[in-house]
């Protein structure tokens, strides 16, 4: 009996620490969802499930922001990943001067996101930035307008900024994975007469697949929670065309000061991300049992 | 690595700030003032005025916490919710009702009355900072709207003077928009631009009142709908730049000085940055155009100083507020921050110094212009300004909803809020 209890005693300080640091704030946050809560006056009124009914039945903006979140996350993730992988492959080829170029490419990752937002706002502004004219020159725009003010295109502004910001993350992770592949596998394959693409398809890709999956999983969650760039660049506008769930939460909490409803939206987002996480976890399990 | 370093620095600074706060409580003679509309230059001026306060009141010391405007509301709310109470805070008009209804702001009525001030005080100054007859804040200056116009573009389009009436405003915008690459009006369609809609709706409606006596919003009156129709019509015809739909403050100002658009609805603090970028002969200011009944209601916003109810040194805090709005300090403050002062005679001094302030001078001295004050007593007015009006205003400009529908939505929002307020204050 004593034997059973002993390990738990050793674990106790850590467990207490974790539950205080993680669980208590989480549960407090979730409990707000059942209250009509005003931060400044500190008034809390229990409203039960009213706010959950509101989000499911009458909140059209939530549905819209959910769809926008899908576009925002999938487009950002797709371009960050493909460009990041490309960059990692180039860097891994070990061309001359790679030691000099590599640190430079990681700079965007170190820039604060508010600054990134401001920088790209000016880039997309026809008065101060080159992008509208460049886009016109290549035929994407019919005139040098600011895409941030066009409800059909506005989302691509923050997405561009986010892609610029997020590429280095994928490059770092994938480069580390690429460098961990033993070279003798490639040598053996070369003797068997395998082409460059085949080597990539059948050796490189399966070996870095676990890293790909885990980085995609982490990044997707980060991106869908990442509101700063959008808040700085468009504030969810024009006409809510760039409103994603996390900017909607921010507006609800800090503009409308409605912490209760903000908590309800957060719970909705949280549960969807958890489902997503579980699915990706399964896929990862399948992919790693390749032997 | 760098991210880690940034987080470390932020945490350290946070700890230092927290330490400073707890130190202060141990020292009963230290006052704490929080500024929210921070700029390096203004903080310097504030410090000077606090130093002179300390010199005049031996034994009292004042510490300043400077928050950046973008996150000030969150940070200050968190400070107060966390039980850290400053003595004096900078109070924008649209925060007032939230803090007052939360019971956080001290009533200054016993300490300040009309006779505390000189005779040329703008007559409603004390009312602006009052809710239900109690004075909660003293404005330190006015963000009054007037029309900046680009004289060069006006000359090129063959327009001689700035528009005096709403019709002229429309015609002028149309004429200037015929010039290649130029539009008539710099529309502020993003956050912060709501007050332009309020101006055009009330001015076309001929009254500065937001509500009738029963608490029904005037925004659904025919005049107000006409106002919205006018501006959305102008936008659709291209009299305002297409991307001004989502412009914030900086974009409108850069649109103006770059000559993209020729008329700008602005507060006088914009002059500070325009002076650096434009030749003084190339632009001027005029009062906002008059409506059909010969009146116009340019919006007036204000920020003031308030004392917290939970301050342990209220008497000293009131004294500090009085010191900051003392005539000489106030003039220096209004001049340096580019604001309309609360004293009419000081306004004359400031705006007659150079030609570009003419619009504000006339607005403050001529009876045809009356100030439009937001219904700041409504606790959801900031939400209305920053979210409701911005998003549905953009939808209206894009043609996704009619001006009439938009006016109705806004009126419904405001009427509901006003009626709630009336009920709570019966």
XYZ file of C-alpha atoms in Angstrom:
717
model
C 0.000 0.000 0.000
C 2.734 2.370 1.035
C 4.546 1.517 -2.177
C 1.595 2.657 -4.260
C 1.327 5.979 -2.539
C 4.956 6.903 -2.531
C 5.400 7.922 -6.194
C 2.364 10.146 -5.951
C 3.899 11.936 -2.998
C 6.983 12.699 -5.060
C 4.830 13.910 -7.909
C 2.597 15.998 -5.706
C 4.519 19.328 -5.827
C 4.681 19.202 -9.617
C 1.058 18.187 -9.963
C -0.049 20.971 -7.656
C 2.067 23.466 -9.526
C 0.692 22.406 -12.896
C -2.909 22.429 -11.780
C -2.519 25.867 -10.194
C -0.811 27.287 -13.253
C -2.836 25.626 -15.995
C -6.111 24.296 -14.728
C -7.231 27.075 -12.406
C -7.051 29.864 -15.033
C -8.637 27.555 -17.608
C -11.560 26.673 -15.370
C -11.994 30.287 -14.267
C -12.071 31.343 -17.907
C -14.617 28.698 -18.808
C -16.807 29.616 -15.844
C -17.164 33.168 -17.253
C -19.186 31.654 -20.080
C -22.114 31.140 -17.727
C -22.105 34.734 -16.497
C -23.008 38.139 -17.812
C -19.716 39.630 -16.723
C -18.552 43.257 -16.711
C -14.910 43.749 -15.840
C -14.953 47.374 -14.772
C -17.892 47.320 -12.402
C -17.082 43.738 -11.484
C -20.749 42.720 -11.746
C -21.422 39.054 -12.489
C -24.864 37.720 -13.166
C -25.466 34.011 -13.660
C -27.212 33.422 -16.989
C -26.760 29.678 -17.401
C -26.683 28.482 -20.979
C -28.226 31.631 -22.509
C -24.986 32.704 -24.158
C -24.397 29.251 -25.627
C -27.859 29.330 -27.173
C -27.085 32.774 -28.595
C -23.903 31.626 -30.341
C -25.608 28.583 -31.865
C -28.845 30.166 -32.984
C -28.564 33.874 -33.703
C -24.947 34.864 -34.152
C -24.417 35.223 -37.902
C -21.102 36.987 -37.348
C -19.745 33.911 -35.575
C -20.509 31.743 -38.610
C -18.913 34.299 -40.899
C -15.815 34.587 -38.737
C -15.570 30.811 -38.604
C -15.480 30.588 -42.399
C -12.933 33.399 -42.479
C -10.823 31.531 -39.923
C -10.802 28.521 -42.243
C -9.536 30.590 -45.168
C -7.050 32.484 -42.995
C -5.620 29.326 -41.445
C -5.541 27.056 -44.475
C -4.115 29.638 -46.887
C -1.500 30.857 -44.392
C -0.548 27.317 -43.498
C -0.336 26.141 -47.097
C 1.984 28.923 -48.240
C 4.060 28.953 -45.061
C 4.587 25.225 -45.364
C 5.327 24.902 -49.096
C 7.625 27.923 -49.158
C 9.226 26.883 -45.871
C 9.886 23.377 -47.202
C 11.321 24.750 -50.421
C 13.630 27.019 -48.468
C 14.709 24.185 -46.186
C 15.553 21.991 -49.193
C 17.585 24.780 -50.754
C 19.444 25.453 -47.520
C 20.012 21.737 -47.013
C 21.684 21.436 -50.407
C 24.548 23.293 -48.740
C 25.358 25.818 -51.465
C 28.209 28.257 -50.995
C 27.444 31.056 -48.537
C 24.673 29.141 -46.802
C 26.117 30.073 -43.424
C 25.666 33.716 -44.302
C 22.205 33.454 -45.842
C 20.624 31.203 -43.237
C 20.517 33.669 -40.307
C 19.153 36.386 -42.600
C 16.223 34.235 -43.648
C 15.195 33.784 -40.046
C 14.821 37.508 -39.361
C 11.024 37.720 -39.975
C 10.442 35.286 -37.146
C 12.022 37.751 -34.707
C 9.975 40.800 -35.747
C 7.118 41.684 -33.368
C 3.775 40.952 -34.978
C 2.371 44.470 -34.466
C 5.319 45.866 -36.373
C 4.760 43.321 -39.144
C 1.139 44.429 -39.415
C 2.074 48.112 -39.643
C 4.813 47.416 -42.153
C 2.487 45.518 -44.493
C -0.306 48.076 -44.147
C 2.044 50.640 -45.635
C 3.225 48.211 -48.298
C -0.358 47.712 -49.479
C -1.171 51.428 -49.378
C -1.019 52.921 -52.899
C 0.303 56.234 -51.543
C 3.227 54.833 -49.613
C 3.810 51.278 -50.780
C 4.930 49.546 -53.952
C 2.620 46.522 -53.840
C -0.539 47.913 -55.497
C 1.500 48.954 -58.542
C 3.361 45.658 -58.631
C 0.079 43.745 -58.477
C -1.309 45.910 -61.258
C 1.787 45.376 -63.391
C 1.473 41.602 -63.226
C -2.215 41.817 -64.008
C -3.709 40.706 -60.690
C -5.346 44.085 -60.091
C -6.976 46.186 -62.792
C -5.906 49.389 -61.028
C -3.501 50.083 -58.164
C -6.034 49.913 -55.360
C -5.540 48.967 -51.738
C -6.658 45.364 -51.415
C -7.188 45.885 -47.676
C -10.253 47.953 -48.545
C -11.713 45.472 -50.978
C -13.929 43.020 -49.114
C -13.272 40.267 -51.669
C -9.495 40.526 -51.440
C -8.876 42.022 -48.007
C -8.105 38.707 -46.316
C -5.126 38.166 -48.604
C -3.365 41.190 -47.091
C -2.983 39.744 -43.582
C -2.380 36.304 -45.103
C 0.584 37.672 -47.063
C 2.010 39.263 -43.921
C 1.459 36.069 -41.970
C 3.145 33.930 -44.639
C 6.155 36.251 -44.623
C 6.294 35.957 -40.859
C 5.776 32.200 -40.615
C 8.058 30.769 -43.317
C 11.182 30.717 -41.096
C 9.431 28.585 -38.506
C 8.841 25.795 -41.017
C 12.302 26.218 -42.457
C 13.935 25.815 -39.062
C 11.901 22.756 -38.129
C 12.179 21.029 -41.499
C 15.851 21.825 -41.886
C 16.562 20.156 -38.560
C 14.590 17.105 -39.702
C 16.375 16.998 -43.074
C 19.778 17.170 -41.452
C 18.958 14.256 -39.194
C 18.510 11.869 -42.145
C 21.633 9.689 -42.430
C 23.417 10.258 -45.736
C 24.148 6.565 -46.305
C 20.496 5.935 -47.101
C 20.805 8.264 -50.084
C 24.087 6.647 -51.099
C 22.496 3.204 -51.050
C 19.565 4.478 -53.081
C 21.896 6.087 -55.605
C 23.573 2.721 -56.171
C 20.146 1.238 -56.828
C 19.683 3.873 -59.546
C 17.058 6.020 -57.868
C 16.305 9.407 -59.449
C 16.395 12.695 -57.516
C 12.647 12.973 -57.299
C 12.245 9.353 -56.294
C 14.765 9.868 -53.500
C 12.736 12.803 -52.278
C 9.437 10.953 -52.562
C 10.484 7.638 -51.021
C 13.274 8.592 -48.603
C 13.129 12.247 -47.607
C 9.398 12.686 -47.346
C 8.601 9.624 -45.195
C 11.496 10.381 -42.884
C 10.502 13.979 -42.255
C 6.762 13.210 -42.275
C 6.421 13.091 -38.468
C 8.026 16.533 -38.215
C 5.768 17.850 -40.976
C 2.657 16.612 -39.245
C 3.586 17.923 -35.841
C 4.636 21.348 -37.164
C 1.453 21.592 -39.237
C -0.582 20.725 -36.170
C 1.115 23.282 -33.959
C 1.114 26.012 -36.574
C -2.544 25.536 -37.488
C -3.499 26.090 -33.873
C -1.190 29.087 -33.576
C -2.416 30.690 -36.751
C -6.085 30.285 -35.983
C -5.455 31.933 -32.606
C -3.251 34.641 -34.077
C -5.142 37.920 -34.117
C -2.533 40.685 -33.908
C -1.720 41.040 -37.601
C -5.389 41.262 -38.570
C -6.191 43.711 -35.789
C -3.393 46.003 -36.886
C -3.995 45.684 -40.628
C -7.768 45.703 -41.045
C -9.441 45.504 -37.643
C -11.718 42.832 -39.051
C -13.004 45.116 -41.800
C -14.127 46.111 -44.332
C -17.622 45.022 -43.360
C -16.321 42.074 -41.306
C -14.647 40.486 -44.314
C -11.462 39.776 -42.341
C -13.115 39.017 -39.027
C -11.759 35.704 -37.724
C -12.862 34.015 -34.536
C -9.937 35.250 -32.472
C -10.371 38.895 -33.567
C -14.061 38.515 -32.800
C -13.142 37.312 -29.311
C -10.832 40.281 -28.886
C -13.528 42.735 -29.987
C -16.111 41.128 -27.755
C -13.839 41.135 -24.728
C -12.090 44.462 -25.076
C -14.363 46.634 -27.184
C -17.748 45.424 -26.014
C -16.255 44.487 -22.625
C -18.458 41.392 -22.701
C -16.172 38.853 -21.060
C -18.899 36.267 -20.657
C -19.736 36.026 -24.336
C -16.064 36.263 -25.301
C -15.523 33.193 -23.156
C -18.323 31.349 -24.954
C -16.720 32.053 -28.336
C -13.347 30.971 -26.958
C -14.818 27.685 -25.809
C -16.291 27.127 -29.269
C -12.903 27.766 -30.853
C -11.130 25.628 -28.273
C -13.383 22.637 -28.834
C -12.982 22.814 -32.590
C -9.215 22.980 -32.273
C -9.266 19.992 -29.940
C -11.191 17.900 -32.454
C -8.699 18.965 -35.098
C -5.812 18.031 -32.799
C -7.222 14.564 -32.177
C -7.645 13.893 -35.894
C -4.094 14.973 -36.672
C -2.789 12.897 -33.774
C -4.384 9.824 -35.320
C -2.908 10.548 -38.739
C 0.488 10.978 -37.180
C 0.244 7.651 -35.418
C -0.548 5.924 -38.705
C 2.248 7.636 -40.592
C 4.954 6.809 -38.082
C 4.215 3.076 -38.085
C 5.715 2.666 -41.553
C 8.251 -0.066 -40.795
C 16.186 32.925 -28.601
C 15.240 36.517 -29.428
C 11.603 35.762 -28.569
C 12.776 34.419 -25.239
C 14.773 37.571 -24.677
C 11.753 39.740 -25.514
C 9.545 37.796 -23.116
C 12.210 38.110 -20.433
C 12.464 41.877 -20.888
C 8.671 42.279 -20.808
C 8.398 40.210 -17.637
C 11.172 42.180 -15.985
C 9.570 45.488 -16.885
C 6.249 44.207 -15.598
C 7.849 43.246 -12.307
C 9.508 46.634 -12.003
C 6.199 48.365 -12.668
C 4.475 46.202 -10.089
C 7.242 46.914 -7.626
C 6.873 50.658 -8.258
C 3.145 50.403 -7.547
C 3.587 48.573 -4.285
C 6.341 50.979 -3.219
C 3.998 53.853 -3.775
C 1.454 52.501 -1.373
C 4.061 52.480 1.328
C 4.667 56.163 0.779
C 1.550 58.171 1.648
C 2.760 61.343 -0.050
C 3.132 59.913 -3.537
C 0.341 60.442 -6.040
C 0.071 58.264 -9.100
C -1.210 59.634 -12.405
C -1.878 57.424 -15.424
C -1.743 58.905 -18.901
C -3.202 56.948 -21.796
C -2.824 59.180 -24.858
C 0.911 58.962 -24.574
C 3.578 60.475 -26.775
C 7.163 61.105 -25.783
C 6.842 64.844 -26.275
C 3.641 65.141 -24.291
C 4.970 63.045 -21.419
C 7.791 65.594 -21.149
C 5.330 68.448 -20.892
C 3.251 66.573 -18.328
C 6.346 65.935 -16.256
C 7.206 69.671 -16.331
C 3.759 70.557 -15.060
C 3.958 67.870 -12.378
C 7.336 69.220 -11.286
C 5.850 72.665 -10.805
C 3.027 71.062 -8.811
C 5.567 69.354 -6.574
C 7.434 72.627 -6.126
C 4.243 74.422 -5.077
C 3.171 71.627 -2.748
C 6.186 70.625 -0.729
C 5.999 67.072 0.496
C 3.858 65.779 -2.384
C 5.387 63.709 -5.121
C 3.712 62.555 -8.336
C 4.615 59.429 -10.291
C 3.493 58.887 -13.879
C 2.546 55.676 -15.624
C 2.374 56.115 -19.393
C 0.263 53.609 -21.294
C 0.187 53.439 -25.065
C -3.179 54.409 -26.536
C -3.768 51.125 -28.351
C -3.753 48.965 -25.237
C -4.546 51.569 -22.605
C -8.133 50.546 -21.995
C -7.250 46.892 -21.415
C -4.270 47.711 -19.228
C -6.040 50.270 -17.093
C -9.077 48.000 -16.644
C -6.765 45.204 -15.583
C -4.918 47.459 -13.135
C -8.167 48.539 -11.529
C -9.687 45.045 -11.596
C -6.501 43.833 -9.946
C -6.860 46.317 -7.107
C -4.124 48.775 -8.134
C -5.743 52.192 -7.937
C -4.043 55.257 -9.394
C -5.132 58.627 -7.984
C -5.651 60.529 -11.228
C -6.325 59.032 -14.641
C -6.640 60.457 -18.106
C -10.254 59.890 -19.139
C -11.433 59.865 -22.765
C -15.114 60.809 -23.116
C -16.198 57.390 -24.373
C -14.787 55.577 -21.325
C -16.463 57.824 -18.811
C -19.820 56.120 -18.444
C -18.237 52.694 -18.053
C -16.051 53.809 -15.198
C -18.753 55.939 -13.611
C -21.381 53.208 -13.760
C -18.786 50.876 -12.279
C -18.527 53.274 -9.332
C -14.835 53.901 -9.943
C -14.746 57.676 -10.398
C -14.910 60.309 -7.659
C -17.461 63.128 -7.836
C -15.673 66.480 -8.088
C -18.787 68.639 -7.615
C -17.904 69.774 -4.103
C -14.457 70.723 -5.175
C -15.042 72.385 -8.510
C -17.843 74.612 -9.673
C -18.421 77.158 -12.407
C -16.721 79.907 -10.371
C -13.506 77.893 -10.172
C -13.023 78.855 -13.808
C -12.603 82.131 -15.713
C -15.549 83.717 -17.476
C -14.550 82.750 -20.999
C -14.858 79.023 -20.310
C -16.726 77.183 -23.094
C -20.117 77.197 -21.478
C -20.829 73.491 -21.447
C -17.391 72.358 -20.311
C -18.585 71.176 -16.911
C -21.603 69.424 -18.414
C -19.420 67.445 -20.789
C -17.660 65.817 -17.878
C -20.846 65.296 -15.861
C -23.294 62.437 -15.596
C -26.565 62.972 -13.724
C -25.393 66.384 -12.524
C -22.186 65.165 -10.926
C -18.808 66.239 -12.283
C -16.586 63.257 -12.963
C -13.994 64.656 -15.303
C -12.579 68.034 -16.323
C -11.722 68.159 -20.031
C -8.161 69.284 -20.693
C -8.937 70.204 -24.292
C -11.277 69.535 -27.170
C -10.939 67.350 -30.216
C -13.182 69.529 -32.342
C -13.795 68.725 -35.991
C -13.310 71.117 -38.861
C -12.569 70.691 -42.570
C -9.022 70.814 -43.872
C -8.787 71.515 -47.568
C -6.027 71.346 -50.131
C -5.768 74.811 -51.723
C -3.628 73.574 -54.588
C -6.188 70.966 -55.699
C -8.980 73.519 -55.224
C -7.171 75.932 -57.564
C -6.542 73.223 -60.157
C -10.227 72.278 -60.142
C -11.241 75.922 -60.386
C -12.921 76.069 -56.979
C -12.282 79.331 -55.199
C -13.293 78.754 -51.626
C -14.039 75.935 -49.241
C -17.669 74.703 -49.237
C -20.021 76.553 -46.900
C -23.122 74.420 -47.417
C -23.772 70.721 -47.851
C -24.634 71.244 -51.533
C -21.347 73.022 -52.101
C -19.565 70.201 -50.299
C -21.045 67.709 -52.751
C -20.387 69.865 -55.822
C -16.820 70.632 -54.753
C -16.063 66.962 -54.163
C -17.491 66.166 -57.616
C -15.399 68.848 -59.337
C -12.145 67.857 -57.680
C -12.728 64.205 -58.464
C -12.588 65.087 -62.167
C -8.871 65.826 -61.734
C -6.765 62.775 -62.628
C -5.727 60.765 -59.564
C -7.557 62.969 -57.084
C -10.746 62.566 -55.084
C -12.791 65.187 -53.332
C -13.148 63.823 -49.842
C -10.870 61.785 -47.540
C -13.278 59.318 -46.011
C -12.307 57.839 -42.647
C -14.079 54.503 -43.026
C -12.164 52.473 -40.435
C -12.142 52.701 -36.680
C -12.396 56.272 -35.395
C -14.439 57.476 -38.356
C -17.914 57.086 -36.857
C -18.272 60.730 -35.847
C -18.307 61.817 -39.482
C -21.534 59.876 -39.992
C -22.948 61.494 -36.824
C -22.044 64.930 -38.165
C -23.661 64.427 -41.562
C -26.779 62.800 -40.052
C -27.431 65.441 -37.397
C -26.526 68.351 -39.669
C -28.867 67.162 -42.410
C -31.476 66.567 -39.730
C -31.034 70.102 -38.383
C -30.617 69.245 -34.709
C -27.672 68.251 -32.539
C -29.896 66.005 -30.417
C -29.250 62.284 -30.550
C -32.601 61.440 -28.918
C -36.119 62.758 -28.452
C -37.606 62.962 -24.981
C -38.820 59.364 -24.978
C -35.347 58.105 -25.784
C -35.940 57.431 -29.475
C -32.864 57.966 -31.626
C -33.028 60.733 -34.239
C -30.930 58.635 -36.598
C -34.003 57.219 -38.286
C -35.407 60.686 -39.052
C -35.659 61.473 -42.750
C -32.897 64.116 -42.503
C -30.500 61.633 -40.961
C -31.243 59.050 -43.659
C -30.654 61.767 -46.280
C -27.273 62.417 -44.699
C -26.248 58.778 -45.018
C -27.610 58.616 -48.551
C -25.516 61.659 -49.468
C -22.237 60.226 -48.229
C -22.780 56.739 -49.639
C -23.746 58.337 -52.945
C -20.509 60.345 -52.921
C -18.485 57.230 -52.234
C -20.191 55.235 -54.974
C -19.551 58.003 -57.503
C -15.858 57.943 -56.612
C -15.772 61.324 -54.854
C -13.785 59.622 -52.092
C -10.875 57.222 -52.745
C -12.067 53.660 -53.054
C -9.738 52.327 -50.384
C -10.751 55.040 -47.908
C -13.456 52.547 -46.967
C -11.078 51.024 -44.420
C -8.818 54.006 -43.777
C -7.727 54.742 -40.254
C -6.497 58.075 -38.970
C -2.985 57.776 -40.438
C -4.239 56.856 -43.885
C -6.618 59.818 -44.035
C -3.832 62.216 -43.086
C -1.374 60.708 -45.573
C -4.113 60.679 -48.219
C -4.580 64.379 -47.586
C -0.968 65.516 -47.662
C -0.152 63.369 -50.678
C -2.972 65.047 -52.618
C -4.980 61.844 -53.077
C -8.012 63.587 -51.636
C -8.712 67.252 -51.058
C -10.999 67.621 -48.038
C -10.400 66.111 -44.632
C -12.711 66.048 -41.609
C -10.245 66.320 -38.746
C -9.297 67.436 -35.266
C -6.650 70.161 -34.893
C -3.950 67.795 -33.649
C -3.559 66.661 -37.281
C -2.014 70.068 -38.019
C 1.140 69.020 -36.183
C 1.977 66.379 -38.757
C 0.650 68.381 -41.722
C 2.942 71.319 -40.886
C 5.935 69.047 -41.374
C 4.787 67.811 -44.758
C 2.878 70.576 -46.500
C 3.655 74.079 -47.539
C 1.636 76.497 -45.418
C 0.111 78.187 -48.495
C -1.141 74.901 -49.905
C -3.778 74.067 -47.346
C -6.216 75.705 -44.998
C -9.115 74.903 -42.732
C -12.784 75.852 -42.796
C -15.702 75.064 -40.516
C -17.760 71.994 -41.414
C -20.395 72.794 -44.092
C -23.829 73.991 -42.986
C -26.963 71.887 -43.282
C -30.314 72.817 -44.863
C -31.374 74.944 -41.868
C -28.152 76.980 -41.827
C -26.614 75.148 -38.883
C -23.859 72.604 -38.579
C -22.927 70.297 -35.735
C -19.236 69.380 -35.855
C -18.357 66.667 -33.395
C -16.529 67.578 -30.242
C -14.678 64.903 -28.333
C -12.668 65.458 -25.209
C -10.286 63.814 -22.852
C -10.040 64.948 -19.269
C -8.586 64.212 -15.887
C -10.538 62.153 -13.379
C -9.912 61.165 -9.774
C -10.507 57.598 -8.715
C -13.085 56.911 -6.027
C -10.727 54.488 -4.346
C -7.830 56.947 -4.242
C -6.594 57.316 -0.683
C -5.437 60.885 -1.291
C -8.438 62.479 -2.966
C -7.881 66.038 -1.736
C -4.353 66.074 -3.121
C -5.589 64.457 -6.334
C -8.264 67.139 -6.862
C -5.605 69.748 -6.279
C -3.455 68.131 -8.937
C -6.309 68.190 -11.488
C -6.851 71.868 -10.714
C -3.175 72.528 -11.233
C -3.141 70.810 -14.632
C -6.042 72.877 -15.981
C -4.833 76.166 -14.506
C -4.924 78.788 -17.256
C -1.191 79.016 -17.971
C -0.645 75.260 -17.810
C -3.732 74.695 -19.924
C -2.607 77.066 -22.666
C 0.778 75.361 -22.923
C -0.958 71.979 -22.934
C -3.487 72.866 -25.656
C -0.818 74.473 -27.806
C 1.614 71.596 -27.593
C -0.966 68.836 -28.081
C -2.779 70.745 -30.833
C -6.157 70.883 -29.104
C -8.964 73.384 -28.883
C -8.609 74.885 -25.380
C -11.507 75.055 -22.954
C -11.205 78.876 -22.771
C -12.490 80.851 -25.748
C -9.882 83.591 -25.468
C -7.044 81.110 -25.497
C -8.599 79.562 -28.624
C -8.364 83.006 -30.259
C -4.689 83.242 -29.339
C -3.831 79.805 -30.602
C -5.730 79.701 -33.879
C -5.107 83.232 -35.094
C -1.350 82.703 -34.937
C -1.326 81.169 -38.378
C -3.746 80.894 -41.262
C -4.364 77.182 -41.139
C -6.349 77.300 -37.889
C -9.070 79.592 -39.312
C -11.659 76.826 -39.477
C -11.413 76.035 -35.799
C -11.346 79.689 -34.834
C -14.597 80.337 -36.674
C -16.238 77.188 -35.321
C -15.514 78.207 -31.728
C -16.616 81.850 -32.155
C -19.582 81.710 -34.604
C -23.084 80.679 -33.447
C -23.993 78.864 -36.640
C -21.757 76.040 -35.481
C -22.824 74.105 -32.415
C -20.944 71.205 -30.966
C -22.133 67.661 -31.343
C -21.424 65.639 -28.217
C -21.632 61.853 -28.295
C -24.144 60.340 -25.849
C -21.223 59.457 -23.602
C -23.515 58.480 -20.757
C -24.380 55.255 -22.610
C -22.110 52.475 -21.480
C -22.001 50.808 -24.901
C -21.195 53.962 -26.877
C -17.580 52.896 -27.446
C -18.786 49.589 -28.861
C -21.240 51.460 -31.093
C -18.546 53.845 -32.367
C -15.851 51.292 -32.937
C -17.643 48.176 -34.095
C -21.293 48.655 -34.983
C -20.953 51.849 -37.022
C -17.644 50.928 -38.636
C -18.683 47.485 -39.884
C -22.205 48.338 -41.012
C -21.041 51.715 -42.392
C -18.622 49.820 -44.606
C -21.348 47.420 -45.683
C -23.490 50.441 -46.619
C -20.724 52.068 -48.669
C -20.192 48.786 -50.494
C -23.877 48.676 -51.340
C -24.507 45.558 -49.263
C -27.227 47.389 -47.340
C -29.219 50.565 -47.976
C -28.661 53.843 -46.093
C -32.191 53.525 -44.773
C -31.576 50.067 -43.327
C -28.284 51.249 -41.850
C -29.945 54.273 -40.248
C -32.608 52.008 -38.818
C -30.084 49.564 -37.339
C -28.141 52.390 -35.727
C -31.279 54.044 -34.403
C -32.478 50.738 -32.949
C -29.173 50.191 -31.187
C -29.093 53.695 -29.720
C -32.790 53.809 -28.775
C -32.518 50.526 -26.917
C -29.434 51.691 -25.078
C -30.918 55.108 -24.219
C -34.152 53.581 -22.962
C -32.213 51.187 -20.759
C -30.345 54.169 -19.375
C -33.520 56.142 -18.719
C -35.012 53.191 -16.889
C -31.920 52.675 -14.749
C -31.787 56.359 -13.806
C -35.443 56.980 -13.015
